[in-house]
Amino acid sequence: MYRTYRQSLFVHLRAVLQEKFQVEIARLTVEEPPKVEMGDYALPIAFELARTLRKAPRKIAEELVAALGSVPGFTGFEVAGAGYINCRLDRGPVARKFVEVEQWLPPLDYALLEHTSINPNKAAHVGHLRNAILGDTLARFMRWGSSKSLSFMPPRVQNYIDNTGVQVADVVVGLTHLEEMDLSGVKRWMETLRQSNERIDFVCWDLYARVSQWYEAGLDQKEARKQIRLDTLHALEAGSNEMAVIADLVSTAIVRRHLETMQRLGIEYDFLPRESEILHLHFWDAAFALMKEKGVLYQETQGKNAGCWVMRRAGTAGADGENPDEEAKVIVRSNGTVTYVGKDIAYHLWKFGKLGLDFGYSRFHTYPDGEECWISTEHGEEPHPSFGHASVIYNVIDSRQADPQNNVIEALYGMGFTKEAENYHHFSYEMVALTPRCATELGYVISEEDQSRPFIEVSGRKGFGVKADDLIDKLIAAALVQVNARHPERSEAECHSIASKIAIGALRYYMLRYTRNTIIAFDFQDALSFEGETGPYAQYAVVRAANIFRKANITPADALRAFEKIDAAAYFSGEDGDSLWELWLLASKSVHMLERCIQSTEPAYMAKYAFQLAQQFSNFYHRHHILTESDPNRKAVLLATAAVAQRELIRALAWMGIEAPDVM
RNA sequence: GGGCGAGUAGCUCAAUCGGAUAGAGCACCGGCCUUCUAAGCCGGGGGUUGUGGGUUCAAAUCCCGCCUCGCCCA
């Protein structure tokens, strides 16, 4: 609603600017006055026009105000400060409008959103949680934004599985060389794990760390061991051998664990494309042919890259005729093997439907809500949902991968796929690191140098990090202590369900509250906090509102219907009315915030918004004791205020994958 | 050496791509539970936005130099 009136204000302003001053402003900026009593929107337009019109800003503002006349939904415009135009909404009618339900629009095309993408060789850790939570939240934003008054594309969510990469190879080396198992041994081992309820991803977490040490240990054997690693990697890539079968068994089992972990947070996927199929279905061959045809690849004849197929890098001069382009990106090495970037280009050509090849698909997992998750295979089942052929893609990948991502984008530009390159969004975010204190708590020995740093990078190779499931378990346990103390009458199952929602709320909020390019220095103390700017704080506001309605024996929907019959304008005036209106105004900004979040791919704005809304509601809650209000009309207005605030808060939280429990 | 990002209150972070008095949380100090749940509310102290210049009505934000830190590439 805030958004609707904002747009209507734009339309009127543009018309007036055109008519009165014959100017067109491509981007109109709208701000908010520092205080509610000053108005609901602030236009700094007069400042911008001062130069071109050679007039004082205040004078321009006055003329504009006169020309604007009356605009539906607005009571007036006034000049403030050095030349701001402050716009006031007609509070009573606008509030009534806000109570109405929005209309639906049919979805258009779809957007391919890829996130999580954990190497299937170890347990998920906090860094992966940030990725998955950011990605899932963006998916939720887009899902809503495609089905209601905004016109964004609905997402299809993919989780890329690098099941033939070096990390999986490392675990296979661990099993075959450190544990000295063959295929049947691995099968027996996995069966033992199943029976003892041990998690394969946890066991491999340690095994992976051990293998990494094993490679380094023993100077005389170092080379031989590195060769074992390389041979194993090549075996996985080739497929159809014992190593590849072991890799497939282990990585698939771990992928299932990752899916379970993410499911605890309400995160689901539509499709799991795997690197094994990209290799075995020869995606690269098709891409190679296409790249040569389009002229983005050439074979270097001299210099260090002689014999390689290379691609010119973005922002470099390139070859000058005499000297080879030493900065060019190698796509195919002189020995004929394809680099990671090469495979990635092929995969992204598939994403945009430009490769001419497709995966086979088979069902992999069915979620409790009935949604199905598919996985790539060589020979799939029919019928299957359609993937690929996206017009817009989002890749949720941390900022360290910016270079490889840009290489793919560069290749798309080079091949003439300009539209695709422009619609390729690297959703970049900074890593999650550990505070030195947290690392020490976990029992790691920290060097003196690291002690003084604000954070230390996690490392799967060293087995250094916080496992996602351990963190979730800790959060639930911490929440459970408080739930049990507050609600001794509730059953164990009920308490656990409430504690889970609080834990998920705390975790998801924690991962979302930081803007994307802020490095999160993870600390249990912060993550386990349920006070202040946290998920549970916002959930608590929802619960309190629910308590009011329960005690008042009225539903929020009834409260809103009752409100429609009242002339509320009187209750929105005066000092008290201002503070009441402030809450309505903030509540009405939810969809506007959603639009901003999707456009800027910045979920942190939603987290901030939800917190502010909860904060203002808490303030309102303490200020007005609704149930004892004697004036029936005023009581109805207060109830409607609580209903509106609660409704928008629930919505904002839902967009972030956070649900408030019934009681807290 | 090149590229990207960061530097704001004691700590952790915001600041709607240049706007009105730079805001929150944590921590600290002081108040508020017999009224809809204190996971809460109210009040207080705390800032030369790393640094030096520049651009203009207006700079944490844009431009140039320097310093520090992180990541990526070679």
XYZ file of C-alpha atoms (C1' of nucleotides) in Angstrom:
738
model
C 0.000 0.000 0.000
C 2.867 2.300 0.869
C 4.229 1.287 -2.508
C 0.954 1.928 -4.354
C 0.626 5.497 -3.130
C 4.288 6.070 -3.776
C 3.760 5.101 -7.399
C 0.683 7.229 -7.751
C 2.654 10.136 -6.337
C 5.289 9.555 -9.034
C 2.698 9.680 -11.786
C 1.254 12.981 -10.606
C 4.641 14.512 -10.018
C 5.901 13.555 -13.450
C 2.834 15.081 -15.067
C 3.283 18.332 -13.161
C 7.002 18.513 -13.921
C 6.291 17.999 -17.598
C 3.535 20.559 -17.736
C 5.004 23.233 -15.516
C 8.738 23.048 -16.182
C 8.977 20.813 -19.279
C 11.418 18.502 -17.529
C 11.641 14.723 -17.380
C 13.397 13.086 -14.478
C 14.367 9.504 -15.163
C 14.695 8.513 -11.537
C 12.633 10.270 -8.940
C 13.945 9.906 -5.438
C 11.553 9.634 -2.568
C 12.631 9.770 1.015
C 10.990 9.730 4.367
C 10.638 12.787 6.563
C 12.593 12.452 9.793
C 9.405 12.506 11.844
C 5.910 11.153 11.120
C 4.184 14.381 12.015
C 6.027 16.032 9.125
C 4.462 13.732 6.562
C 4.756 10.300 4.944
C 6.908 10.937 1.865
C 9.574 13.573 1.293
C 10.581 14.776 -2.168
C 13.984 16.431 -2.598
C 13.145 17.173 -6.232
C 13.401 20.941 -5.839
C 17.097 20.631 -4.970
C 17.744 18.669 -8.135
C 15.923 21.213 -10.278
C 17.519 24.275 -8.663
C 20.529 24.231 -10.976
C 18.791 23.629 -14.282
C 15.966 26.050 -13.554
C 18.235 28.671 -11.962
C 15.820 29.229 -9.130
C 15.913 28.864 -5.365
C 14.874 25.365 -4.246
C 12.240 26.722 -1.894
C 10.653 28.753 -4.669
C 10.498 25.695 -6.976
C 9.032 23.613 -4.192
C 6.317 26.194 -3.598
C 5.400 26.277 -7.271
C 5.288 22.497 -7.435
C 3.063 22.276 -4.395
C 0.667 24.756 -5.970
C 0.667 22.819 -9.238
C 0.169 19.428 -7.598
C -3.197 20.528 -6.285
C -4.986 17.508 -4.904
C -3.890 13.938 -5.377
C -6.166 11.027 -4.393
C -5.142 9.529 -1.058
C -3.211 12.621 -0.035
C -4.408 15.430 2.208
C -1.744 17.860 1.201
C 1.791 18.853 0.355
C 3.953 21.355 2.097
C 7.353 22.889 1.691
C 9.756 22.162 4.518
C 13.356 22.941 5.334
C 15.392 24.367 2.490
C 13.085 22.963 -0.178
C 11.725 19.538 0.669
C 8.186 18.733 -0.332
C 6.542 16.700 2.388
C 3.478 14.688 1.410
C 0.772 13.646 3.806
C -1.445 10.632 3.324
C -5.135 10.805 4.187
C -4.772 8.475 7.151
C -8.333 7.267 7.696
C -9.172 6.195 4.118
C -5.653 4.934 3.433
C -5.769 2.746 6.536
C -9.099 1.340 5.390
C -7.606 0.574 1.989
C -4.729 -1.240 3.656
C -7.129 -3.565 5.419
C -8.413 -4.843 2.055
C -6.820 -7.904 0.444
C -4.520 -7.612 -2.562
C -5.228 -9.106 -5.960
C -3.400 -11.971 -7.639
C -1.512 -11.947 -10.884
C -0.594 -15.003 -12.955
C 3.147 -15.827 -12.929
C 5.197 -15.152 -16.042
C 8.467 -16.865 -16.918
C 10.632 -18.408 -14.246
C 14.033 -17.647 -12.763
C 16.643 -20.293 -12.081
C 18.034 -19.897 -8.583
C 20.950 -22.009 -7.473
C 22.182 -22.199 -3.908
C 23.723 -24.455 -1.246
C 25.997 -26.466 -3.625
C 27.999 -28.141 -0.873
C 30.712 -30.567 -1.892
C 29.193 -33.948 -0.976
C 32.165 -35.159 1.028
C 31.476 -33.832 4.526
C 28.865 -32.322 6.812
C 27.391 -28.881 6.133
C 28.871 -26.091 8.243
C 27.862 -22.538 9.192
C 29.237 -21.116 5.963
C 26.922 -23.382 3.978
C 24.045 -22.302 6.194
C 24.547 -18.694 5.214
C 24.477 -19.663 1.553
C 21.374 -21.833 1.834
C 19.483 -19.374 4.019
C 20.272 -16.440 1.739
C 19.278 -18.466 -1.311
C 16.127 -19.894 0.206
C 15.059 -16.470 1.414
C 15.526 -14.998 -2.038
C 13.468 -17.891 -3.414
C 10.680 -17.130 -0.939
C 10.803 -13.453 -1.871
C 10.514 -14.261 -5.546
C 7.797 -16.848 -5.049
C 5.586 -14.305 -3.330
C 6.639 -11.498 -5.643
C 5.560 -13.565 -8.638
C 2.152 -14.505 -7.334
C 0.890 -11.211 -5.940
C 0.904 -7.570 -6.931
C 4.593 -7.551 -7.924
C 5.629 -9.087 -11.219
C 8.786 -11.011 -10.477
C 9.456 -14.437 -11.926
C 8.820 -17.469 -9.759
C 12.016 -19.361 -8.941
C 13.074 -22.936 -9.616
C 15.617 -23.892 -7.043
C 18.687 -25.938 -7.896
C 21.422 -27.289 -5.698
C 24.493 -28.137 -7.739
C 26.328 -31.288 -6.694
C 30.023 -31.565 -7.548
C 30.140 -35.314 -7.048
C 33.232 -35.922 -9.199
C 35.427 -33.170 -7.837
C 38.648 -33.249 -5.898
C 36.919 -33.053 -2.506
C 34.924 -36.220 -3.101
C 38.086 -37.807 -4.487
C 39.823 -36.999 -1.210
C 37.231 -38.895 0.793
C 37.460 -41.826 -1.605
C 41.228 -41.830 -1.096
C 40.588 -41.801 2.637
C 38.326 -44.829 2.420
C 40.478 -46.811 0.013
C 43.947 -45.918 1.269
C 43.627 -44.857 4.884
C 40.837 -47.253 5.783
C 41.947 -49.745 3.112
C 38.435 -50.608 1.982
C 37.334 -51.868 -1.389
C 33.822 -51.476 -2.806
C 32.303 -54.271 -0.752
C 34.105 -52.955 2.307
C 32.615 -49.525 1.762
C 29.152 -51.061 1.402
C 29.561 -52.938 4.681
C 30.885 -49.807 6.374
C 27.901 -47.778 5.208
C 25.555 -50.463 6.461
C 27.264 -50.375 9.858
C 26.827 -46.621 9.994
C 23.155 -46.966 9.162
C 22.597 -49.520 11.880
C 24.455 -47.572 14.543
C 22.727 -44.359 13.466
C 26.017 -42.651 12.815
C 26.060 -39.821 10.359
C 28.169 -40.467 7.288
C 28.649 -36.741 6.718
C 30.080 -36.354 10.215
C 32.370 -39.338 9.856
C 33.608 -38.074 6.501
C 34.179 -34.616 8.006
C 36.938 -36.149 10.106
C 38.127 -38.488 7.378
C 38.514 -35.563 4.969
C 40.652 -33.701 7.500
C 42.769 -36.817 8.024
C 43.318 -37.314 4.300
C 44.388 -33.694 3.907
C 47.026 -34.265 6.586
C 48.034 -37.570 5.066
C 48.864 -35.852 1.750
C 51.261 -33.535 3.522
C 52.848 -36.061 5.850
C 56.006 -37.966 4.997
C 58.275 -36.091 2.624
C 59.338 -39.219 0.759
C 55.734 -40.211 0.078
C 54.281 -36.812 -0.648
C 54.565 -37.071 -4.413
C 53.219 -40.614 -4.509
C 50.241 -39.619 -2.418
C 49.472 -36.603 -4.547
C 49.556 -38.963 -7.521
C 47.038 -41.242 -5.829
C 44.809 -38.240 -5.362
C 45.095 -37.258 -9.018
C 44.527 -40.803 -10.253
C 41.438 -41.100 -8.074
C 40.087 -37.805 -9.383
C 40.547 -38.976 -12.965
C 38.842 -42.254 -12.158
C 35.831 -40.388 -10.777
C 35.656 -38.196 -13.844
C 35.893 -41.164 -16.193
C 33.223 -43.182 -14.381
C 32.419 -46.884 -14.785
C 35.052 -48.096 -12.318
C 35.216 -49.136 -8.694
C 36.428 -45.754 -7.448
C 33.581 -44.000 -9.216
C 31.041 -46.397 -7.745
C 32.405 -45.781 -4.241
C 32.304 -42.032 -4.861
C 28.728 -42.238 -6.051
C 27.594 -44.297 -3.043
C 29.247 -42.029 -0.514
C 28.421 -38.709 -2.139
C 24.777 -39.655 -2.675
C 24.446 -40.694 0.965
C 25.962 -37.388 2.022
C 23.689 -35.411 -0.304
C 20.728 -37.047 1.438
C 22.123 -35.869 4.755
C 22.524 -32.353 3.441
C 18.923 -32.387 2.267
C 17.828 -33.468 5.743
C 19.868 -30.748 7.385
C 18.391 -28.101 5.145
C 14.915 -29.509 5.593
C 15.240 -28.767 9.300
C 15.369 -25.106 8.286
C 12.500 -25.394 5.845
C 14.785 -25.312 2.804
C 13.779 -27.388 -0.232
C 15.136 -27.890 -3.742
C 13.517 -28.688 -7.061
C 16.508 -30.173 -8.814
C 20.002 -31.469 -8.088
C 22.172 -31.248 -11.210
C 25.362 -33.260 -10.798
C 28.748 -32.861 -12.347
C 28.893 -36.562 -13.206
C 26.137 -36.069 -15.773
C 27.723 -32.914 -17.135
C 30.757 -35.099 -17.861
C 29.067 -38.273 -19.015
C 26.486 -36.576 -21.201
C 29.363 -34.667 -22.835
C 28.100 -31.182 -22.126
C 31.627 -29.942 -22.566
C 32.005 -31.306 -26.107
C 28.932 -29.388 -27.185
C 30.136 -26.250 -25.424
C 33.630 -26.609 -26.886
C 32.239 -26.812 -30.408
C 29.971 -23.847 -29.785
C 32.764 -21.731 -28.292
C 35.062 -22.430 -31.213
C 32.262 -21.632 -33.606
C 31.601 -18.325 -31.863
C 35.297 -17.502 -31.790
C 35.830 -16.983 -28.066
C 38.391 -19.757 -27.821
C 41.693 -19.913 -29.607
C 44.662 -22.211 -29.350
C 47.760 -20.468 -28.021
C 50.900 -21.212 -30.004
C 53.569 -19.665 -27.809
C 54.447 -18.626 -24.284
C 53.548 -20.445 -21.112
C 50.120 -21.421 -22.413
C 51.362 -22.865 -25.696
C 49.113 -25.700 -26.801
C 46.226 -24.639 -24.532
C 42.828 -23.449 -25.639
C 42.469 -20.075 -23.972
C 39.866 -17.359 -23.540
C 40.712 -13.696 -23.169
C 39.994 -12.377 -19.677
C 37.738 -9.457 -18.972
C 39.533 -6.152 -18.545
C 42.835 -7.251 -20.073
C 44.508 -6.057 -23.243
C 44.646 -9.454 -24.901
C 47.254 -10.651 -27.399
C 48.853 -7.881 -29.407
C 49.941 -9.922 -32.393
C 53.532 -10.377 -31.297
C 53.258 -11.365 -27.678
C 50.940 -14.052 -26.383
C 48.176 -13.004 -23.955
C 49.696 -14.284 -20.727
C 46.624 -13.291 -18.754
C 44.238 -15.312 -20.903
C 42.189 -17.910 -19.091
C 43.098 -21.497 -19.872
C 39.976 -23.477 -20.739
C 41.558 -26.637 -22.124
C 45.035 -27.525 -20.905
C 47.750 -28.621 -23.325
C 47.225 -32.217 -22.175
C 43.600 -31.999 -23.311
C 41.876 -31.841 -19.918
C 39.157 -29.267 -19.375
C 39.418 -26.769 -16.543
C 36.683 -26.133 -14.033
C 35.716 -22.916 -15.809
C 35.230 -24.822 -19.061
C 32.763 -27.198 -17.434
C 31.046 -24.292 -15.762
C 30.574 -22.529 -19.089
C 28.977 -25.670 -20.515
C 26.689 -25.928 -17.503
C 25.607 -22.320 -17.820
C 24.898 -22.691 -21.506
C 22.533 -25.467 -20.425
C 20.950 -23.157 -17.828
C 20.089 -20.692 -20.560
C 18.991 -23.402 -22.991
C 21.850 -22.643 -25.382
C 23.707 -25.950 -25.228
C 21.372 -28.153 -27.228
C 21.692 -30.953 -24.664
C 19.692 -31.846 -21.568
C 20.051 -33.959 -18.458
C 18.086 -37.093 -17.768
C 15.905 -36.686 -14.701
C 14.779 -38.991 -11.942
C 12.965 -38.523 -8.657
C 15.306 -38.255 -5.695
C 13.309 -37.126 -2.691
C 9.756 -36.262 -1.726
C 9.292 -33.584 0.923
C 6.612 -33.795 3.628
C 4.663 -31.068 1.804
C 4.500 -33.283 -1.287
C 7.023 -31.311 -3.341
C 9.474 -33.440 -5.253
C 13.186 -33.000 -5.640
C 14.693 -34.357 -8.873
C 18.259 -35.369 -9.619
C 20.219 -35.565 -12.844
C 20.874 -38.977 -14.406
C 22.144 -40.206 -17.739
C 18.935 -41.981 -18.619
C 15.990 -40.452 -16.810
C 12.349 -41.230 -16.318
C 9.436 -39.721 -18.214
C 7.551 -37.542 -17.700
C 9.641 -35.110 -15.731
C 9.417 -31.381 -14.985
C 11.319 -29.061 -17.256
C 14.556 -27.474 -16.049
C 17.058 -25.252 -17.793
C 15.914 -22.804 -20.488
C 15.859 -20.007 -17.937
C 15.825 -16.384 -18.999
C 17.212 -15.195 -15.674
C 19.577 -16.993 -13.329
C 20.815 -16.312 -9.815
C 23.873 -18.082 -8.441
C 24.270 -17.828 -4.705
C 28.021 -18.219 -4.337
C 30.418 -16.542 -1.934
C 32.542 -13.613 -3.050
C 35.682 -15.709 -3.324
C 34.187 -17.220 -6.462
C 33.710 -13.856 -8.161
C 36.539 -14.489 -10.600
C 35.296 -17.820 -11.995
C 31.776 -16.405 -12.146
C 32.989 -13.457 -14.184
C 34.803 -15.815 -16.526
C 31.536 -17.531 -17.349
C 29.787 -14.204 -17.852
C 32.656 -13.083 -20.055
C 32.332 -16.233 -22.137
C 28.608 -15.585 -22.611
C 29.309 -12.044 -23.803
C 32.028 -13.346 -26.058
C 29.663 -15.846 -27.628
C 27.140 -13.128 -28.333
C 24.720 -14.203 -25.620
C 24.432 -10.631 -24.391
C 20.945 -10.913 -22.957
C 21.928 -14.042 -21.049
C 25.103 -12.431 -19.716
C 23.083 -9.476 -18.484
C 20.570 -11.763 -16.790
C 23.284 -13.743 -15.040
C 23.327 -12.674 -11.421
C 26.156 -13.703 -9.177
C 24.480 -13.312 -5.783
C 27.721 -12.691 -3.973
C 28.141 -12.692 -0.222
C 31.048 -12.762 2.211
C 32.093 -15.835 4.133
C 31.285 -16.904 7.662
C 34.397 -17.021 9.775
C 34.905 -17.847 13.454
C 35.894 -15.454 16.183
C 39.119 -16.538 17.909
C 37.094 -17.020 21.080
C 34.690 -19.346 19.306
C 37.533 -21.333 17.782
C 39.091 -21.741 21.210
C 35.757 -22.857 22.658
C 35.617 -25.542 19.999
C 38.976 -26.810 21.160
C 41.166 -25.611 18.321
C 44.632 -24.329 19.089
C 44.988 -20.807 17.753
C 48.292 -19.194 16.888
C 49.248 -15.983 18.632
C 48.829 -14.103 15.359
C 45.305 -15.438 14.835
C 44.317 -14.548 18.388
C 44.556 -10.862 17.572
C 42.486 -11.134 14.375
C 38.780 -10.325 14.445
C 38.002 -13.637 12.715
C 39.550 -16.835 11.415
C 38.470 -18.521 8.208
C 36.873 -21.958 8.555
C 38.558 -24.808 6.747
C 37.030 -28.101 5.746
C 40.468 -29.461 4.980
C 41.525 -28.935 8.556
C 38.141 -30.029 9.861
C 37.972 -26.590 11.365
C 34.445 -25.199 11.642
C 31.000 -25.451 13.207
C 28.757 -28.154 11.786
C 25.289 -26.975 10.811
C 23.461 -29.735 12.670
C 25.495 -29.217 15.821
C 24.563 -25.555 15.774
C 20.881 -26.285 15.188
C 20.907 -28.821 18.016
C 22.526 -26.303 20.355
C 19.985 -23.648 19.446
C 17.071 -25.989 20.048
C 18.521 -27.070 23.382
C 18.989 -23.458 24.471
C 15.453 -22.554 23.443
C 14.044 -25.653 25.084
C 15.456 -24.678 28.482
C 13.436 -21.479 28.385
C 10.293 -23.018 26.880
C 10.230 -25.700 29.560
C 10.616 -23.089 32.275
C 7.820 -20.916 30.888
C 5.386 -23.633 29.908
C 5.700 -26.520 32.319
C 2.116 -27.515 31.530
C 2.918 -28.296 27.884
C 3.910 -31.714 26.644
C 7.464 -32.548 25.711
C 6.565 -32.731 22.039
C 4.862 -29.344 22.125
C 7.810 -27.749 23.875
C 10.188 -29.254 21.364
C 8.144 -27.946 18.464
C 8.097 -24.448 19.960
C 11.816 -24.578 20.698
C 12.522 -25.669 17.124
C 10.664 -22.720 15.699
C 12.535 -20.360 17.985
C 15.863 -21.969 17.083
C 15.180 -21.716 13.371
C 13.999 -18.145 13.813
C 17.181 -17.254 15.666
C 19.425 -18.961 13.134
C 17.766 -17.685 9.987
C 17.569 -14.164 11.356
C 21.210 -14.269 12.424
C 22.289 -15.225 8.913
C 20.080 -12.596 7.292
C 20.632 -9.564 9.483
C 24.073 -8.823 8.077
C 24.272 -7.243 4.646
C 25.797 -9.549 2.058
C 29.295 -8.140 1.944
C 29.798 -8.225 5.665
C 32.008 -11.034 6.900
C 30.144 -12.774 9.701
C 32.484 -13.544 12.542
C 30.517 -16.417 14.000
C 30.202 -16.596 17.735
C 27.960 -18.897 19.759
C 27.162 -16.089 22.163
C 25.664 -13.937 19.397
C 24.036 -16.787 17.494
C 22.426 -18.244 20.628
C 21.075 -14.909 21.773
C 17.300 -14.559 21.835
C 17.225 -10.946 22.954
C 17.495 -7.658 21.116
C 17.829 -7.715 17.368
C 17.089 -11.408 16.895
C 14.511 -13.674 15.297
C 12.878 -14.615 18.607
C 12.339 -10.937 19.412
C 10.223 -10.593 16.286
C 8.473 -13.900 16.940
C 7.679 -12.733 20.446
C 5.895 -9.677 19.084
C 3.698 -11.933 16.944
C 2.911 -14.130 19.958
C 1.980 -11.133 22.071
C -0.409 -9.898 19.436
C -1.920 -13.367 19.282
C -2.401 -13.292 23.059
C -4.398 -10.092 22.796
C -6.776 -11.639 20.295
C -7.098 -14.819 22.287
C -7.975 -12.953 25.478
C -10.257 -10.569 23.625
C -11.917 -13.614 22.073
C -11.816 -12.115 18.605
C -9.911 -13.045 15.445
C -7.622 -10.543 13.697
C -9.878 -10.817 10.649
C -12.896 -9.792 12.744
C -10.920 -6.926 14.203
C -10.167 -5.654 10.699
C -13.800 -5.995 9.591
C -14.925 -4.034 12.632
C -12.376 -1.363 11.818
C -13.859 -0.824 8.358
C -17.122 0.339 9.924
C -15.475 3.022 12.030
C -14.451 6.517 11.087
C -10.887 6.160 12.271
C -9.572 9.552 11.170
C -10.022 11.080 14.623
C -7.845 8.408 16.205
C -4.996 9.181 13.835
C -4.727 12.818 14.829
C -2.822 14.429 17.626
C 0.392 13.234 19.200
C -1.024 9.866 20.131
C -2.524 9.518 16.669
C 0.870 10.187 15.119
C 2.474 7.308 16.966
C -0.429 5.034 16.047
C -0.187 6.079 12.402
C 3.557 5.498 12.447
C 2.892 1.831 13.111
C 0.323 1.621 10.294
C 2.668 3.341 7.923
C 5.528 1.001 8.762
C 3.264 -2.048 8.476
C 2.157 -0.856 5.056
C 5.721 -0.835 3.749
C 6.123 -4.628 3.657
C 5.535 -5.108 -0.064
C 7.651 -2.083 -0.865
C 10.425 -3.664 1.190
C 9.990 -6.947 -0.630
C 10.372 -5.211 -3.957
C 13.523 -3.481 -2.755
C 14.934 -6.742 -1.430
C 14.452 -8.565 -4.715
C 15.681 -5.711 -6.868
C 18.809 -5.237 -4.814
C 19.090 -8.945 -3.913
C 19.612 -7.897 -0.332
C 17.598 -9.917 2.213
C 19.095 -7.977 5.122
C 16.650 -5.155 4.449
C 13.795 -7.504 5.262
C 15.464 -8.577 8.487
C 15.899 -4.948 9.503
C 12.327 -4.198 8.536
C 10.877 -7.074 10.537
C 12.857 -6.004 13.554
C 11.726 -2.402 13.290
C 8.126 -3.475 12.921
C 8.402 -5.758 15.947
C 10.058 -2.960 17.873
C 7.331 -0.472 17.073
C 4.686 -3.026 17.890
C 6.299 -3.726 21.269
C 6.313 -0.027 21.938
C 2.630 0.181 20.978
C 1.881 -2.842 23.141
C 3.271 -1.191 26.225
C 1.738 2.156 25.462
C -1.833 1.037 24.944
C -3.539 -1.479 27.120
C -6.086 -2.692 24.622
C -8.253 -5.061 26.634
C -9.048 -2.458 29.286
C -9.798 0.331 26.800
C -13.211 1.796 27.669
C -14.003 3.651 24.427
C -15.341 0.856 22.139
C -14.380 2.636 18.913
C -10.917 3.361 20.168
C -10.585 -0.243 21.262
C -11.575 -1.354 17.754
C -8.935 0.910 16.249
C -6.294 -0.456 18.609
C -7.286 -4.039 17.839
C -7.094 -3.320 14.113
C -3.670 -1.774 14.651
C -2.476 -4.925 16.386
C -4.025 -7.046 13.627
C -2.344 -5.107 10.845
C 1.043 -5.061 12.558
C 0.836 -8.764 13.307
C -0.295 -9.624 9.786
C 2.612 -7.794 8.151
C 5.123 -9.076 10.683
C 4.017 -12.671 10.094
C 4.363 -12.069 6.386
C 7.802 -10.490 6.600
C 8.987 -13.360 8.794
C 7.488 -15.950 6.447
C 9.405 -14.419 3.559
C 12.531 -15.113 5.582
C 11.418 -18.667 6.352
C 10.660 -17.832 9.976
C 7.462 -18.951 11.650
C 6.286 -17.713 15.009
C 5.126 -20.388 17.459
C 1.689 -20.184 19.120
C 3.206 -19.396 22.482
C 6.648 -18.479 23.714
C 52.281 -7.042 -8.879
C 46.767 -6.938 -10.588
C 41.376 -7.334 -9.273
C 37.301 -7.214 -5.658
C 35.549 -5.906 -0.774
C 35.994 -3.535 3.963
C 37.504 0.525 7.711
C 31.288 4.319 11.325
C 29.958 4.463 19.447
C 33.864 0.021 24.060
C 31.965 -4.516 20.835
C 28.795 -6.378 16.507
C 26.376 -3.920 12.664
C 22.711 -0.088 9.867
C 22.204 4.253 7.134
C 16.389 3.537 1.405
C 23.106 4.264 -4.699
C 24.329 12.613 -2.453
C 19.774 14.795 1.718
C 16.764 17.263 7.327
C 19.650 16.173 14.312
C 24.698 9.505 11.447
C 20.750 5.107 13.772
C 20.045 -0.051 16.131
C 21.499 -4.248 19.141
C 25.032 -5.957 22.803
C 27.727 -4.246 27.051
C 27.378 -0.417 31.070
C 24.212 2.888 34.577
C 19.072 4.067 36.429
C 13.727 3.031 36.484
C 9.091 -0.489 35.240
C 6.123 -7.198 36.618
C -1.242 -7.389 41.142
C -3.541 -4.746 34.423
C -3.136 -8.318 26.930
C 3.650 -12.871 28.667
C 9.793 -8.884 31.570
C 12.584 -13.448 25.257
C 9.628 -6.978 26.975
C 9.198 -1.344 27.793
C 11.171 3.672 29.266
C 15.425 6.896 30.386
C 21.040 7.897 30.384
C 26.175 8.271 28.918
C 29.005 7.151 24.587
C 30.820 9.734 17.229
C 36.199 14.809 14.076
C 32.402 8.124 9.926
C 40.898 5.304 9.030
C 43.657 9.749 7.028
C 44.845 14.204 3.691
C 42.852 16.931 -0.248
C 38.880 17.861 -4.032
C 33.765 18.269 -6.247
C 28.482 21.391 -4.404
C 23.212 24.217 -1.812
C 24.317 19.420 0.716
C 29.488 13.964 1.529
C 29.860 8.205 5.933
C 28.222 7.958 0.689
C 31.157 10.643 -5.403
C 36.703 11.704 -7.392
C 42.269 11.603 -6.301
C 46.405 10.373 -2.847
C 47.971 7.688 1.523
C 47.451 3.951 5.713
C 45.394 -0.722 7.690
C 42.754 -5.467 7.101
C 40.404 -9.583 4.325
C 39.574 -12.430 -0.104
C 40.706 -13.806 -5.189
C 44.131 -14.069 -9.396
C 49.324 -14.340 -11.198
